[in-house]
């Protein structure tokens, strides 16, 4: 059975859209517990997030860093690799 490029791309797009909808639903947590105001919001506490947050703080702006993992698991890939790169 042969697929045309158009059929293949349409099917890939539909499968990707379903996956994105499922992933977005997996992290739905309901209404916010509290409201915060900040100048810079950094999502993720990996090496890049920490560097971005530190640079923004050094520039004198208010920074809020959030991560979906528990406090003891923060650090992203850097925590797993002990500071090295994969």
PDB file of C-alpha atoms in Angstrom:
ATOM      1  CA  UNK A   1       0.000   0.000   0.000  1.00  0.00           C
ATOM      2  CA  UNK A   2       1.464   3.329  -1.055  1.00  0.00           C
ATOM      3  CA  UNK A   3       0.781   6.629   0.637  1.00  0.00           C
ATOM      4  CA  UNK A   4       1.019   9.972  -1.055  1.00  0.00           C
ATOM      5  CA  UNK A   5       3.055  12.665   0.633  1.00  0.00           C
ATOM      6  CA  UNK A   6      -0.150  14.611   1.311  1.00  0.00           C
ATOM      7  CA  UNK A   7      -1.828  11.616   2.990  1.00  0.00           C
ATOM      8  CA  UNK A   8       1.244  10.883   5.077  1.00  0.00           C
ATOM      9  CA  UNK A   9       1.599  14.501   6.255  1.00  0.00           C
ATOM     10  CA  UNK A  10      -2.116  14.794   7.035  1.00  0.00           C
ATOM     11  CA  UNK A  11      -1.974  11.617   9.117  1.00  0.00           C
ATOM     12  CA  UNK A  12       1.199  12.770  10.890  1.00  0.00           C
ATOM     13  CA  UNK A  13      -0.360  16.126  11.709  1.00  0.00           C
ATOM     14  CA  UNK A  14      -3.506  14.489  13.102  1.00  0.00           C
ATOM     15  CA  UNK A  15      -1.470  12.078  15.254  1.00  0.00           C
ATOM     16  CA  UNK A  16       0.706  14.928  16.513  1.00  0.00           C
ATOM     17  CA  UNK A  17      -2.323  17.053  17.361  1.00  0.00           C
ATOM     18  CA  UNK A  18      -3.839  14.199  19.353  1.00  0.00           C
ATOM     19  CA  UNK A  19      -0.564  13.704  21.215  1.00  0.00           C
ATOM     20  CA  UNK A  20      -0.274  17.409  21.999  1.00  0.00           C
ATOM     21  CA  UNK A  21      -3.836  17.496  23.297  1.00  0.00           C
ATOM     22  CA  UNK A  22      -3.142  14.479  25.502  1.00  0.00           C
ATOM     23  CA  UNK A  23       0.100  15.973  26.837  1.00  0.00           C
ATOM     24  CA  UNK A  24      -1.579  19.305  27.588  1.00  0.00           C
ATOM     25  CA  UNK A  25      -4.348  17.504  29.426  1.00  0.00           C
ATOM     26  CA  UNK A  26      -1.898  15.467  31.506  1.00  0.00           C
ATOM     27  CA  UNK A  27      -0.587  18.566  33.278  1.00  0.00           C
ATOM     28  CA  UNK A  28      -3.921  20.359  33.801  1.00  0.00           C
ATOM     29  CA  UNK A  29      -4.010  21.137  37.506  1.00  0.00           C
ATOM     30  CA  UNK A  30      -7.076  23.324  37.848  1.00  0.00           C
ATOM     31  CA  UNK A  31      -7.221  26.899  39.128  1.00  0.00           C
ATOM     32  CA  UNK A  32      -4.106  28.551  40.532  1.00  0.00           C
ATOM     33  CA  UNK A  33      -3.641  28.300  44.295  1.00  0.00           C
ATOM     34  CA  UNK A  34      -2.329  31.862  44.469  1.00  0.00           C
ATOM     35  CA  UNK A  35      -1.608  34.775  42.171  1.00  0.00           C
ATOM     36  CA  UNK A  36       1.905  36.144  41.725  1.00  0.00           C
ATOM     37  CA  UNK A  37       3.264  39.144  39.864  1.00  0.00           C
ATOM     38  CA  UNK A  38       6.812  39.169  38.517  1.00  0.00           C
ATOM     39  CA  UNK A  39       8.928  40.767  35.816  1.00  0.00           C
ATOM     40  CA  UNK A  40      10.458  37.497  34.571  1.00  0.00           C
ATOM     41  CA  UNK A  41       9.005  33.999  34.812  1.00  0.00           C
ATOM     42  CA  UNK A  42      11.511  31.152  34.364  1.00  0.00           C
ATOM     43  CA  UNK A  43       9.933  27.760  33.719  1.00  0.00           C
ATOM     44  CA  UNK A  44      12.292  24.939  34.646  1.00  0.00           C
ATOM     45  CA  UNK A  45      15.163  24.806  37.112  1.00  0.00           C
ATOM     46  CA  UNK A  46      17.710  23.127  34.880  1.00  0.00           C
ATOM     47  CA  UNK A  47      21.048  24.701  34.026  1.00  0.00           C
ATOM     48  CA  UNK A  48      19.551  27.035  31.399  1.00  0.00           C
ATOM     49  CA  UNK A  49      16.695  28.102  33.657  1.00  0.00           C
ATOM     50  CA  UNK A  50      19.029  28.841  36.546  1.00  0.00           C
ATOM     51  CA  UNK A  51      21.385  30.811  34.285  1.00  0.00           C
ATOM     52  CA  UNK A  52      18.471  32.831  32.852  1.00  0.00           C
ATOM     53  CA  UNK A  53      17.045  33.519  36.303  1.00  0.00           C
ATOM     54  CA  UNK A  54      20.418  34.571  37.691  1.00  0.00           C
ATOM     55  CA  UNK A  55      21.108  36.891  34.735  1.00  0.00           C
ATOM     56  CA  UNK A  56      17.682  38.509  35.139  1.00  0.00           C
ATOM     57  CA  UNK A  57      18.161  38.909  38.908  1.00  0.00           C
ATOM     58  CA  UNK A  58      21.585  40.477  38.372  1.00  0.00           C
ATOM     59  CA  UNK A  59      19.903  42.919  35.959  1.00  0.00           C
ATOM     60  CA  UNK A  60      17.706  44.021  38.867  1.00  0.00           C
ATOM     61  CA  UNK A  61      14.339  42.579  37.929  1.00  0.00           C
ATOM     62  CA  UNK A  62      11.937  40.463  39.967  1.00  0.00           C
ATOM     63  CA  UNK A  63      12.313  36.771  39.037  1.00  0.00           C
ATOM     64  CA  UNK A  64      10.008  33.833  39.710  1.00  0.00           C
ATOM     65  CA  UNK A  65      11.249  30.312  38.896  1.00  0.00           C
ATOM     66  CA  UNK A  66       8.818  27.400  38.724  1.00  0.00           C
ATOM     67  CA  UNK A  67       9.231  23.709  38.009  1.00  0.00           C
ATOM     68  CA  UNK A  68       6.790  20.815  37.879  1.00  0.00           C
ATOM     69  CA  UNK A  69       8.994  18.494  39.947  1.00  0.00           C
ATOM     70  CA  UNK A  70       9.362  18.356  43.714  1.00  0.00           C
ATOM     71  CA  UNK A  71      12.028  20.515  45.359  1.00  0.00           C
ATOM     72  CA  UNK A  72      14.405  17.575  45.928  1.00  0.00           C
ATOM     73  CA  UNK A  73      14.280  16.685  42.210  1.00  0.00           C
ATOM     74  CA  UNK A  74      14.988  20.171  40.823  1.00  0.00           C
ATOM     75  CA  UNK A  75      18.005  20.765  38.616  1.00  0.00           C
ATOM     76  CA  UNK A  76      16.850  19.193  35.360  1.00  0.00           C
ATOM     77  CA  UNK A  77      19.335  17.209  33.311  1.00  0.00           C
ATOM     78  CA  UNK A  78      22.235  18.837  35.188  1.00  0.00           C
ATOM     79  CA  UNK A  79      21.168  17.107  38.397  1.00  0.00           C
ATOM     80  CA  UNK A  80      21.160  13.699  36.710  1.00  0.00           C
ATOM     81  CA  UNK A  81      24.511  14.262  34.971  1.00  0.00           C
ATOM     82  CA  UNK A  82      26.188  15.823  38.034  1.00  0.00           C
ATOM     83  CA  UNK A  83      26.843  19.054  36.130  1.00  0.00           C
ATOM     84  CA  UNK A  84      28.235  17.483  32.962  1.00  0.00           C
ATOM     85  CA  UNK A  85      26.609  17.479  29.517  1.00  0.00           C
ATOM     86  CA  UNK A  86      25.086  14.550  27.652  1.00  0.00           C
TER      87      UNK A  86
END
